[in-house]
XYZ file of C-alpha atoms in Angstrom:
736
model
C 29.177 -16.259 -93.907
C 27.496 -15.736 -91.086
C 25.932 -18.726 -88.533
C 21.871 -18.994 -88.649
C 20.122 -18.180 -85.591
C 18.578 -20.861 -84.234
C 15.114 -21.920 -84.533
C 13.641 -24.287 -82.232
C 14.750 -27.542 -83.411
C 18.270 -28.026 -81.441
C 21.753 -26.947 -82.616
C 23.362 -27.762 -85.683
C 26.328 -26.627 -87.909
C 25.903 -23.763 -91.141
C 24.573 -24.763 -94.249
C 24.071 -23.082 -97.424
C 20.216 -23.019 -97.933
C 17.658 -21.327 -99.897
C 15.572 -18.504 -99.226
C 14.475 -18.124 -95.428
C 11.887 -16.586 -93.518
C 11.993 -14.067 -90.392
C 12.375 -17.094 -87.890
C 16.151 -18.246 -88.377
C 16.285 -21.678 -88.813
C 12.969 -22.542 -88.374
C 10.791 -21.333 -90.902
C 11.236 -20.235 -94.671
C 13.750 -21.618 -97.323
C 16.921 -21.361 -94.638
C 17.726 -17.936 -93.293
C 20.040 -15.519 -94.447
C 22.863 -17.967 -96.001
C 21.343 -18.200 -99.341
C 22.611 -15.583 -101.273
C 26.294 -15.539 -100.287
C 25.712 -14.069 -96.487
C 23.446 -12.051 -94.373
C 21.077 -9.395 -96.250
C 21.809 -6.111 -96.260
C 19.779 -3.622 -94.372
C 17.835 -1.399 -96.628
C 16.678 1.960 -95.250
C 14.003 3.926 -97.818
C 15.306 7.761 -97.567
C 12.376 8.926 -98.416
C 9.897 8.670 -95.385
C 7.769 11.820 -94.391
C 8.691 13.993 -91.341
C 6.304 13.750 -88.446
C 3.197 16.601 -88.627
C 4.206 18.528 -85.960
C 0.746 18.811 -84.294
C 0.316 15.074 -84.105
C -2.694 13.601 -81.441
C -1.682 11.953 -78.445
C -3.470 9.662 -79.864
C -1.593 8.635 -83.150
C 1.466 8.781 -80.637
C -0.606 6.247 -78.942
C -1.094 3.584 -81.363
C 2.470 3.991 -83.021
C 4.096 2.328 -79.987
C 1.014 -0.146 -78.990
C 1.695 -0.981 -82.829
C 5.390 -1.216 -82.118
C 4.939 -3.879 -78.954
C 2.886 -5.992 -81.376
C 5.045 -6.256 -84.046
C 7.640 -7.021 -81.718
C 5.077 -9.290 -79.918
C 4.451 -11.329 -83.459
C 7.994 -11.361 -84.377
C 9.665 -12.579 -81.137
C 7.779 -15.498 -80.527
C 10.277 -18.477 -81.857
C 12.596 -15.747 -83.084
C 16.687 -16.325 -81.323
C 18.396 -13.462 -80.384
C 20.889 -12.769 -82.949
C 23.592 -11.217 -80.002
C 24.724 -15.124 -80.392
C 26.497 -14.243 -83.434
C 29.177 -12.260 -81.891
C 30.145 -15.741 -79.582
C 30.265 -17.682 -82.627
C 32.970 -15.836 -84.226
C 35.089 -16.597 -81.036
C 33.806 -20.305 -80.878
C 34.831 -21.170 -84.609
C 38.357 -20.162 -83.939
C 38.867 -22.360 -80.858
C 37.084 -25.090 -82.061
C 39.904 -24.759 -85.058
C 42.467 -25.120 -82.017
C 41.398 -28.089 -80.596
C 40.849 -30.067 -83.431
C 44.327 -29.172 -84.568
C 45.794 -29.866 -80.903
C 43.711 -33.379 -80.765
C 45.361 -33.904 -84.084
C 48.458 -33.929 -82.897
C 48.310 -35.737 -79.815
C 46.401 -38.688 -81.418
C 48.301 -38.878 -84.479
C 49.500 -42.428 -85.084
C 47.158 -43.685 -82.163
C 43.520 -45.744 -82.868
C 40.387 -43.301 -83.260
C 38.783 -43.105 -81.004
C 34.973 -42.709 -80.565
C 33.243 -39.570 -80.960
C 30.890 -38.011 -78.438
C 28.093 -36.251 -78.720
C 28.244 -32.359 -77.334
C 25.127 -30.337 -77.340
C 26.862 -26.899 -76.406
C 24.392 -25.203 -78.431
C 27.284 -23.391 -80.872
C 27.265 -23.755 -84.359
C 30.945 -24.578 -85.081
C 31.585 -26.207 -88.506
C 33.246 -29.908 -87.564
C 33.260 -32.179 -90.757
C 31.704 -36.157 -89.543
C 33.881 -39.234 -90.117
C 31.134 -41.492 -90.377
C 29.518 -42.426 -93.091
C 26.144 -43.677 -95.103
C 22.870 -42.469 -94.907
C 21.916 -40.040 -92.236
C 25.440 -38.351 -90.924
C 25.617 -34.481 -92.458
C 28.383 -33.557 -94.064
C 29.666 -30.671 -91.926
C 27.259 -31.332 -89.730
C 28.314 -30.111 -85.661
C 29.081 -33.541 -83.433
C 25.851 -31.857 -81.070
C 23.526 -32.764 -84.215
C 20.824 -34.114 -82.609
C 19.827 -36.302 -85.377
C 23.320 -37.847 -85.854
C 23.659 -41.718 -86.179
C 26.505 -43.461 -85.489
C 25.596 -47.332 -86.167
C 27.314 -50.208 -89.000
C 25.289 -50.822 -91.590
C 23.775 -54.419 -91.228
C 23.476 -55.150 -95.009
C 22.484 -58.962 -96.349
C 18.541 -59.866 -96.010
C 16.936 -56.247 -95.724
C 18.902 -56.590 -92.087
C 15.987 -58.718 -91.070
C 16.739 -59.809 -87.536
C 17.617 -63.667 -86.563
C 15.217 -63.299 -83.920
C 11.815 -63.146 -86.732
C 10.854 -66.641 -88.198
C 8.941 -67.967 -90.424
C 6.018 -68.512 -87.570
C 5.810 -64.886 -87.040
C 4.799 -63.999 -90.553
C 1.149 -63.290 -91.597
C 0.600 -66.177 -94.349
C -2.442 -63.908 -95.745
C -0.537 -63.032 -99.364
C -3.343 -63.799 -102.341
C -2.798 -64.011 -105.669
C -4.717 -61.377 -106.234
C -3.332 -59.169 -104.024
C -1.671 -55.874 -105.548
C 1.600 -56.023 -104.216
C 2.099 -59.270 -105.684
C 0.956 -58.190 -109.246
C 2.896 -55.224 -109.007
C 6.248 -55.874 -107.145
C 6.383 -59.381 -106.068
C 5.277 -61.093 -109.186
C 4.257 -58.602 -112.301
C 3.778 -59.894 -115.561
C 6.796 -59.630 -117.482
C 5.400 -58.924 -120.327
C 2.944 -56.587 -119.486
C 5.892 -54.657 -117.212
C 7.971 -54.465 -120.434
C 4.970 -53.332 -122.572
C 3.962 -50.658 -120.296
C 7.688 -49.509 -119.897
C 7.529 -48.701 -123.442
C 4.508 -46.925 -123.481
C 5.874 -44.552 -120.872
C 9.377 -44.253 -122.619
C 7.683 -43.361 -125.661
C 4.958 -40.834 -123.729
C 1.781 -43.344 -124.720
C -0.693 -42.573 -122.209
C -4.316 -43.041 -121.962
C -6.553 -41.111 -119.740
C -10.301 -41.213 -118.010
C -11.845 -38.627 -116.122
C -15.100 -37.555 -114.034
C -16.836 -36.369 -111.205
C -16.958 -38.477 -108.168
C -17.979 -37.160 -104.724
C -19.584 -34.069 -104.989
C -17.304 -31.537 -106.149
C -14.313 -33.434 -107.195
C -12.279 -34.502 -109.770
C -10.709 -37.187 -110.907
C -8.256 -38.016 -113.784
C -6.970 -41.349 -114.694
C -3.792 -41.459 -116.231
C -2.279 -44.927 -117.701
C 0.574 -46.376 -119.817
C -1.409 -46.832 -123.425
C -4.285 -49.093 -123.041
C -1.827 -51.963 -120.928
C -2.191 -52.387 -117.353
C -0.633 -54.621 -114.952
C -4.339 -54.986 -113.101
C -7.798 -53.344 -113.854
C -7.910 -49.835 -112.615
C -11.272 -48.225 -111.520
C -11.959 -45.442 -113.928
C -13.139 -42.242 -112.770
C -16.429 -41.591 -112.417
C -17.795 -44.079 -110.363
C -18.154 -43.722 -105.890
C -16.127 -46.449 -103.800
C -17.289 -47.358 -100.609
C -15.289 -50.688 -99.800
C -12.637 -48.663 -97.213
C -10.436 -50.916 -95.812
C -11.601 -53.609 -97.758
C -9.810 -52.472 -100.680
C -6.254 -51.819 -99.129
C -5.598 -56.221 -98.485
C -3.977 -54.955 -95.307
C -2.018 -57.470 -93.857
C -3.767 -59.360 -90.555
C -1.413 -58.084 -87.394
C -3.036 -54.420 -89.235
C -6.534 -55.057 -89.604
C -7.464 -54.385 -85.686
C -5.595 -51.194 -85.552
C -6.855 -49.907 -88.482
C -10.359 -50.354 -87.327
C -9.892 -48.577 -84.821
C -8.339 -45.524 -86.206
C -11.018 -45.362 -89.592
C -13.957 -46.752 -87.767
C -16.234 -44.976 -91.102
C -14.420 -43.769 -93.898
C -15.779 -41.367 -96.037
C -16.160 -41.982 -99.749
C -13.037 -39.629 -100.564
C -10.979 -41.631 -98.148
C -12.293 -44.277 -99.706
C -11.772 -43.807 -103.114
C -7.934 -42.308 -102.447
C -7.526 -45.802 -100.258
C -8.006 -47.790 -103.387
C -5.867 -45.745 -105.374
C -2.842 -45.602 -103.122
C -3.793 -50.214 -102.634
C -3.420 -50.094 -106.431
C -0.226 -48.926 -106.122
C -0.955 -45.908 -108.465
C 0.840 -42.735 -107.965
C -1.039 -40.006 -106.194
C -1.956 -36.187 -106.983
C -3.919 -35.075 -104.680
C -4.805 -31.044 -104.842
C -7.406 -30.778 -101.546
C -5.389 -30.973 -98.979
C -6.815 -28.945 -95.840
C -5.909 -29.113 -91.953
C -9.752 -30.497 -92.005
C -9.021 -33.741 -93.668
C -5.382 -33.406 -92.646
C -5.613 -36.184 -89.981
C -7.417 -38.640 -92.385
C -4.849 -38.388 -94.781
C -2.130 -39.012 -92.682
C -3.943 -42.023 -91.076
C -4.537 -43.367 -94.695
C -1.071 -42.940 -95.717
C 0.948 -44.167 -92.762
C -1.330 -47.289 -93.280
C -0.488 -48.061 -96.494
C 3.354 -47.628 -95.638
C 3.173 -50.119 -92.943
C 1.270 -52.652 -94.847
C 3.676 -52.338 -97.558
C 7.086 -52.708 -95.118
C 5.202 -55.784 -93.459
C 4.057 -57.562 -96.872
C 8.071 -56.861 -97.732
C 9.217 -57.788 -95.164
C 7.539 -61.154 -94.603
C 8.292 -61.947 -97.871
C 12.069 -62.130 -96.792
C 11.411 -63.914 -93.593
C 9.471 -66.715 -95.447
C 11.743 -66.954 -98.158
C 14.877 -66.943 -95.900
C 13.166 -70.172 -94.239
C 12.644 -71.618 -97.434
C 16.318 -71.118 -98.486
C 17.154 -72.835 -94.894
C 15.166 -75.750 -95.990
C 16.307 -76.340 -98.802
C 20.050 -75.167 -98.751
C 21.131 -77.476 -101.760
C 18.667 -76.400 -104.150
C 20.535 -74.660 -106.887
C 17.850 -73.482 -109.155
C 16.359 -72.353 -106.650
C 15.367 -67.806 -107.461
C 13.927 -65.793 -104.876
C 14.091 -62.214 -106.198
C 12.025 -60.425 -103.202
C 14.015 -57.118 -102.554
C 15.767 -54.269 -103.785
C 19.527 -53.305 -103.146
C 19.562 -51.460 -100.045
C 16.664 -51.970 -97.288
C 14.691 -48.519 -97.094
C 11.489 -48.486 -99.100
C 9.555 -45.814 -97.522
C 10.594 -42.053 -98.158
C 8.470 -39.409 -96.827
C 9.279 -35.918 -97.118
C 8.004 -33.757 -94.543
C 8.025 -30.130 -93.746
C 8.715 -29.826 -90.151
C 9.698 -31.937 -87.105
C 5.932 -31.419 -86.057
C 4.527 -32.597 -89.241
C 7.474 -35.459 -88.806
C 6.168 -36.612 -85.019
C 2.444 -36.746 -86.260
C 3.230 -39.226 -88.943
C 5.480 -41.213 -86.620
C 2.108 -41.281 -83.486
C 0.277 -42.541 -86.324
C 2.619 -45.369 -87.065
C 2.882 -46.342 -83.490
C -0.653 -46.406 -82.621
C -1.339 -49.109 -85.484
C 2.040 -51.023 -84.863
C 1.637 -51.398 -81.335
C 4.823 -52.029 -80.433
C 6.356 -53.735 -77.323
C 9.379 -51.689 -77.023
C 10.572 -48.698 -78.693
C 13.795 -47.902 -78.799
C 15.087 -44.131 -78.543
C 11.751 -42.871 -78.119
C 12.902 -40.504 -75.563
C 15.801 -39.088 -77.959
C 12.981 -38.739 -80.248
C 10.622 -36.902 -77.923
C 13.762 -34.669 -76.446
C 14.463 -33.587 -79.918
C 10.824 -33.464 -82.048
C 8.502 -33.199 -79.770
C 7.655 -29.114 -78.506
C 3.848 -29.257 -76.125
C 3.837 -25.977 -75.287
C 1.058 -23.717 -77.448
C 2.770 -20.964 -79.679
C 0.181 -18.976 -81.117
C -3.204 -17.240 -80.332
C -6.274 -18.196 -81.879
C -6.786 -15.267 -83.800
C -3.671 -17.030 -85.518
C -5.264 -19.281 -88.430
C -5.891 -22.940 -88.931
C -3.640 -23.661 -91.787
C -0.677 -21.485 -89.851
C -1.065 -23.097 -86.663
C -1.491 -26.267 -88.293
C 1.972 -25.690 -89.900
C 4.034 -24.142 -87.421
C 2.585 -25.249 -84.251
C 5.092 -27.454 -82.229
C 8.195 -27.801 -83.158
C 8.972 -26.067 -86.823
C 12.069 -26.649 -87.582
C 12.787 -27.424 -91.173
C 16.040 -29.563 -91.309
C 15.477 -33.128 -89.779
C 16.501 -36.455 -91.354
C 15.258 -39.931 -88.983
C 15.343 -43.681 -89.322
C 13.090 -45.825 -88.465
C 13.431 -49.636 -88.342
C 10.880 -52.445 -87.585
C 11.709 -55.656 -85.995
C 9.149 -58.415 -84.690
C 8.342 -56.342 -81.378
C 10.170 -53.390 -81.695
C 10.520 -50.194 -83.523
C 13.739 -48.125 -83.291
C 14.374 -44.293 -83.971
C 17.001 -43.298 -85.629
C 18.391 -46.234 -87.043
C 20.944 -45.677 -89.673
C 19.505 -45.036 -93.423
C 21.005 -48.409 -94.915
C 19.262 -50.130 -91.910
C 15.999 -48.339 -92.117
C 12.636 -49.578 -93.323
C 11.149 -45.982 -93.701
C 12.929 -42.620 -93.618
C 11.711 -39.327 -92.715
C 13.364 -36.166 -93.817
C 12.627 -32.491 -95.106
C 14.148 -31.396 -98.041
C 16.774 -29.457 -96.512
C 17.566 -32.169 -94.133
C 17.781 -35.274 -96.611
C 19.495 -32.935 -99.041
C 22.266 -32.270 -96.574
C 22.534 -35.918 -96.038
C 23.192 -36.823 -99.367
C 26.106 -34.532 -99.288
C 28.371 -32.455 -101.611
C 27.567 -31.172 -105.122
C 30.703 -33.006 -106.130
C 28.967 -36.351 -107.328
C 31.807 -38.494 -106.298
C 31.699 -37.752 -102.508
C 27.716 -37.699 -102.829
C 25.723 -40.627 -100.982
C 22.626 -41.861 -102.526
C 22.424 -45.089 -102.131
C 20.267 -45.528 -99.711
C 17.183 -44.181 -102.286
C 18.037 -46.531 -104.737
C 15.196 -48.846 -103.546
C 12.556 -46.673 -102.272
C 9.349 -48.123 -103.665
C 6.860 -45.728 -101.807
C 7.478 -41.773 -101.318
C 5.402 -39.579 -100.049
C 5.805 -35.451 -100.431
C 3.565 -33.996 -97.536
C 1.985 -30.427 -97.565
C 3.611 -29.462 -100.795
C 2.646 -26.301 -100.711
C 4.609 -25.353 -97.496
C 7.944 -26.998 -99.211
C 6.688 -24.514 -101.962
C 7.918 -21.991 -99.402
C 10.625 -23.418 -98.673
C 13.120 -24.379 -100.864
C 11.495 -26.615 -103.801
C 15.050 -27.708 -105.628
C 15.773 -29.659 -102.274
C 12.476 -31.671 -103.783
C 13.557 -31.626 -107.579
C 17.016 -32.965 -106.532
C 15.977 -35.805 -104.295
C 13.354 -37.141 -106.689
C 15.892 -37.316 -109.264
C 18.015 -39.364 -107.494
C 15.155 -41.962 -106.081
C 15.883 -45.306 -107.975
C 19.774 -44.903 -109.311
C 21.880 -47.495 -109.314
C 23.778 -47.763 -106.285
C 27.705 -46.920 -106.514
C 28.619 -49.710 -103.631
C 26.969 -53.024 -103.129
C 26.208 -52.192 -98.786
C 26.369 -56.153 -98.652
C 23.486 -56.796 -101.060
C 22.951 -60.255 -102.221
C 21.848 -59.552 -105.934
C 20.562 -63.060 -106.484
C 17.818 -62.194 -104.373
C 17.415 -58.801 -106.315
C 14.264 -58.187 -108.503
C 14.335 -58.203 -112.104
C 13.147 -55.013 -112.955
C 15.294 -53.284 -110.000
C 18.280 -54.811 -111.666
C 17.361 -53.607 -115.551
C 17.105 -50.203 -113.962
C 13.286 -49.929 -114.440
C 12.438 -49.112 -110.497
C 11.376 -45.796 -110.948
C 8.638 -47.108 -113.275
C 7.079 -48.988 -110.319
C 7.989 -46.642 -107.214
C 4.230 -44.861 -106.015
C 4.610 -41.468 -105.503
C 2.129 -39.968 -103.413
C 1.775 -36.232 -103.496
C -0.415 -34.156 -101.052
C -1.051 -30.436 -101.378
C -3.861 -27.752 -101.044
C -3.722 -26.644 -104.737
C -2.157 -27.018 -108.002
C 1.121 -25.541 -109.139
C 3.610 -25.343 -112.437
C 5.861 -27.054 -110.120
C 3.334 -29.815 -109.010
C 2.481 -30.126 -113.082
C 5.982 -30.730 -113.660
C 6.489 -32.820 -111.171
C 3.589 -35.194 -112.516
C 4.595 -35.376 -116.006
C 8.238 -36.130 -115.047
C 8.515 -37.930 -111.674
C 5.037 -39.970 -111.324
C 5.942 -42.398 -114.375
C 4.063 -45.544 -112.614
C 3.195 -48.513 -114.345
C -0.349 -48.656 -112.802
C -1.139 -45.100 -113.824
C -1.839 -42.404 -111.649
C -4.800 -40.209 -110.569
C -5.263 -37.032 -110.368
C -7.419 -35.216 -107.530
C -8.707 -31.444 -107.891
C -12.013 -29.704 -107.421
C -13.698 -26.831 -108.718
C -13.085 -23.096 -106.873
C -15.818 -20.936 -105.474
C -13.335 -18.110 -105.196
C -11.982 -16.710 -102.678
C -12.771 -12.878 -103.989
C -16.154 -14.181 -102.523
C -15.946 -14.868 -99.314
C -14.946 -11.824 -97.790
C -17.874 -10.377 -96.061
C -17.682 -7.493 -97.692
C -18.449 -5.344 -100.308
C -16.344 -3.207 -102.209
C -14.760 -3.068 -105.487
C -12.376 -5.014 -106.682
C -10.673 -5.004 -109.735
C -8.282 -7.082 -112.093
C -6.192 -5.736 -114.864
C -4.581 -8.215 -117.450
C -1.856 -7.359 -119.384
C -0.140 -9.136 -122.279
C 2.878 -11.508 -121.392
C 4.311 -13.447 -124.592
C 6.036 -16.323 -122.264
C 6.644 -16.872 -119.091
C 10.154 -16.057 -119.167
C 9.859 -12.707 -120.407
C 6.582 -12.209 -117.596
C 8.457 -10.727 -115.011
C 9.887 -8.008 -117.432
C 6.420 -7.169 -118.775
C 4.917 -7.255 -115.343
C 7.050 -4.887 -114.148
C 6.950 -2.729 -116.972
C 2.768 -2.648 -116.458
C 3.504 -1.927 -113.013
C 6.041 1.143 -113.637
C 3.785 2.584 -116.421
C 0.266 2.153 -115.332
C -0.330 1.654 -111.780
C 2.991 4.151 -110.087
C 1.451 6.663 -112.151
C -1.783 6.698 -110.094
C -0.698 6.376 -106.741
C 1.542 9.885 -106.951
C -1.621 10.983 -107.655
C -3.183 10.312 -104.262
C -2.763 12.962 -101.484
C -0.541 12.611 -98.786
C -2.511 13.386 -96.063
C -0.445 12.233 -93.751
C -1.913 13.835 -90.989
C -5.040 11.765 -91.368
C -3.426 8.477 -91.373
C -1.865 8.596 -94.898
C -2.637 6.642 -98.176
C -2.395 3.232 -96.599
C -1.793 1.519 -99.745
C -0.295 -2.018 -99.359
C 1.367 -3.422 -102.297
C 1.578 -7.556 -102.215
C 4.680 -8.825 -104.421
C 4.787 -12.956 -104.282
C 8.311 -13.125 -105.475
C 11.385 -12.115 -103.650
C 13.228 -10.882 -106.601
C 10.486 -8.853 -108.227
C 10.315 -7.090 -104.242
C 13.982 -6.105 -104.859
C 12.535 -4.532 -108.365
C 9.988 -2.822 -106.820
C 11.818 -1.357 -104.142
C 14.290 -0.166 -105.443
C 12.801 1.346 -108.548
C 10.652 3.115 -105.982
C 13.498 4.211 -103.766
C 14.970 5.706 -106.218
C 13.221 6.682 -109.112
C 12.152 10.667 -110.048
C 8.517 9.735 -110.554
C 7.997 8.519 -107.205
C 9.688 10.663 -105.471
C 6.827 12.545 -103.302
C 6.137 8.339 -101.761
C 7.375 7.390 -99.026
C 8.621 4.297 -98.918
C 8.204 1.032 -96.189
C 9.036 -2.729 -97.281
C 8.425 -5.819 -95.106
C 10.335 -9.249 -96.654
C 11.228 -12.410 -95.218
C 14.570 -11.277 -94.717
C 13.915 -7.404 -92.742
C 15.094 -7.670 -89.366
C 12.489 -7.672 -86.352
C 13.179 -3.691 -85.386
C 12.558 -2.773 -88.518
C 9.486 -4.463 -89.349
C 8.222 -3.103 -86.260
C 9.470 0.538 -87.299
C 7.368 -0.463 -91.163
C 4.020 -1.593 -89.609
C 4.481 1.756 -86.827
C 4.918 4.525 -89.379
C 2.647 2.804 -91.865
C -0.291 2.995 -89.530
C 0.694 6.589 -88.335
C 0.780 7.753 -91.697
C 5.035 8.625 -92.127
C 4.831 5.951 -94.795
C 2.321 5.939 -97.386
C 3.285 2.635 -99.533
C 4.187 -0.179 -97.415
C 5.796 -3.163 -99.900
C 4.632 -6.958 -98.542
C 5.930 -10.115 -99.699
C 4.013 -13.504 -100.369
C 6.879 -15.601 -97.729
C 6.340 -12.738 -95.462
C 3.110 -13.060 -94.812
C 3.578 -17.219 -95.273
C 6.147 -17.087 -91.968
C 4.563 -14.173 -89.505
C 1.000 -13.846 -90.616
C 1.120 -9.885 -89.464
C -1.811 -7.937 -88.578
C -0.741 -5.066 -90.618
C -2.968 -1.836 -89.801
C -3.608 1.268 -91.893
C -4.197 -0.515 -95.002
C -6.833 1.439 -96.880
C -5.887 0.176 -100.474
C -4.583 -2.981 -101.923
C -2.796 -3.518 -105.010
C -1.211 -6.790 -105.514
C 1.701 -6.558 -107.997
C 0.951 -10.819 -108.558
C -1.711 -12.442 -107.347
C -0.431 -14.516 -104.219
C -0.277 -18.209 -104.690
C -2.415 -19.408 -102.015
C -5.737 -17.791 -102.481
C -6.129 -17.954 -98.571
C -3.966 -14.707 -98.126
C -6.161 -12.934 -100.594
C -8.843 -13.081 -98.348
C -6.660 -12.208 -95.623
C -5.379 -9.296 -97.080
C -8.598 -7.562 -98.543
C -11.305 -8.998 -95.909
C -8.817 -9.008 -93.178
C -6.535 -5.386 -93.237
C -9.290 -3.627 -95.442
C -11.696 -5.113 -93.058
C -10.133 -4.010 -89.675
C -10.116 -0.676 -91.331
C -13.653 -0.364 -91.873
C -14.411 -1.787 -88.369
C -12.287 0.606 -86.888
C -13.958 3.127 -88.857
C -11.228 5.004 -90.440
C -11.936 4.545 -93.653
C -15.487 3.632 -95.298
C -16.390 1.067 -97.567
C -16.441 2.494 -100.983
C -13.532 4.077 -100.663
C -11.285 0.847 -100.159
C -10.408 -0.293 -103.795
C -8.385 -3.090 -104.318
C -6.533 -3.634 -107.556
C -4.864 -7.199 -108.837
C -2.513 -7.421 -112.269
C -2.054 -10.950 -113.996
C -1.406 -12.145 -116.919
C -2.462 -15.549 -118.678
C 0.356 -17.192 -116.871
C -1.543 -16.801 -113.934
C -4.727 -18.941 -115.037
C -4.023 -21.241 -111.954
C -3.909 -18.417 -109.584
C -6.564 -16.484 -110.753
C -8.836 -19.361 -110.544
C -8.479 -19.730 -107.488
C -9.183 -16.214 -106.084
C -11.886 -15.500 -108.677
C -13.480 -18.867 -109.678
C -13.463 -22.039 -112.140
C -16.643 -20.301 -113.656
C -14.966 -17.234 -114.626
C -10.868 -17.270 -115.012
C -11.534 -18.795 -118.981
C -13.561 -15.424 -120.105
C -10.982 -13.175 -117.992
C -8.235 -14.857 -119.669
C -9.670 -15.019 -123.518
C -12.193 -12.082 -123.905
C -11.262 -9.304 -126.218
C -13.578 -7.086 -125.139
C -10.709 -5.212 -122.368
C -8.346 -6.181 -119.977
C -10.103 -4.427 -116.596
C -12.594 -6.550 -115.189
C -14.204 -4.912 -111.725
C -16.042 -6.966 -108.925
C -18.429 -5.309 -106.392
């Protein structure tokens, strides 16, 4: 298996990852190793020859477009030349290991030294616990060598009861949900959840937002504010520790009604599914989430310190039962898409804590922070937010809090908060063999945050599902735990019913619906926030024909086959009717394919079928090499290729500026509605603006089935999707 090319996050070892982008290790589901080695390059055989009398303008534009393509792809892309070096380095490393083993046989093992040599040697580590990756290189920038502290959640001896705020009231949701829940009601709620007995209430809040509250039957541990009300209490509703009130007032001098409503849901320890995240409100969501997480960590820590003091004062009290902790120390898990997103979370936390010391801060800065500008202003705002800074998608970081200090790179079992990408944490958990896995550090997670889900869906969503399935399981080892102080509901294997799950996404998807129903089982209920969609097709600034074609599909399992059959029998024949017109710039047909598997299927069909033998084809996917991308873009613009296949992940990771587009066919609707606007309003708009296409000649055709309901709503709007899916008057809908 070939090693991964470098992204922007420091050297690491090889790993099997999901589908990946063209940026090497950084973007996507993980480079080229996901499907068993490097992808073989596909070269379409049907390419129109150059027209002999092509003008100088065409040659010049082809050269310019090729240079633009290389510029687009090359920023942040590492050279492939390192692959040849790697093949020589690995045997050499293996030889050194064998020599060292023979020399040191019978001698005490010396402590490893980290070596950042920029190679990807696959040197297995011998460390155990938390954030050590099985099979990681010794130069891993996130590797931690630190013993487990164990016992009393690792609270330092310097922390005394005098340092603790005595501001926890009996009405504090922390007390009612975690510390002292009503045992009878808790048991009843858990039985309701296991029997799938839920009560729901919904309503409008703050304009276009819909909120749905779901609770176990009619019982809750405390009253939950139902939908349909406007909440303006802001920070007052969060029951903050005294030490956090002043910093919180600084970062939230004012709180708008929506954020205030979310604050109430968080402070009441409800699960939260918010499907309206955008770059405009991302910072407020970050501040709110970090404030809530810190408040929870500090309350847990202070309670342990107070109980330690109480036990010290009453050493002979045998009947004293103080249950104030879980099996392991980590209480908060944050799953994030990139290192830069981790930096933003950490910066908010440090601004709230105002620590006197920050241990290992320089190491964190070196490994995570990247300050230089990478993208021009013509890139969309959501793209710059996601990929700006260090966009490496494999990382893990433990953070520990003491009285005056924040420690970065603490060992997982010594940490209060764990920051990780799904891939980074999945690698830290270990091999597929259950006996060799280590996920005990997730056994007592009480708050899990999954941010920018729309970005995580473009990585490997299976990693997210795997991690959530391994939360709050009974630990395999004690890890120094004092079981006399473990909460009863944790001993009873009911921790997953008290865990709070917080999910932020730009839109709702079937994967999120599955997560909501399967993993958000909180006894305090859950709150789902969605809003009406006006429709991406209305925000184009163009008057052109947009056609939506519905096809029958009996089930989600057979939808790919049905869609392919519809494409080959209905859409492809229409492509063969277009004139070639190579000298006039070609047909300029862009076919957008959301799924890579569908992309391969369509590409192979159009390259081998006798029906499409007169169609010259180019293709760009997340796996296409840089040179092939530049060539495909250039030939498509000049008219040498009449059809260009283009995947959703390629657009997500690169946002290419494709030129020469005259017609767009959506094999399937994009998950992200922004992509529809960028392709239709952007690509066709440029062709019209350059005078190469009349607005009346431009066309857009989209194929959809009833299983595309959520995607369709985001494209055509909430008011139109129901009629388009259920009307019996016809299967074609035209909008101008």
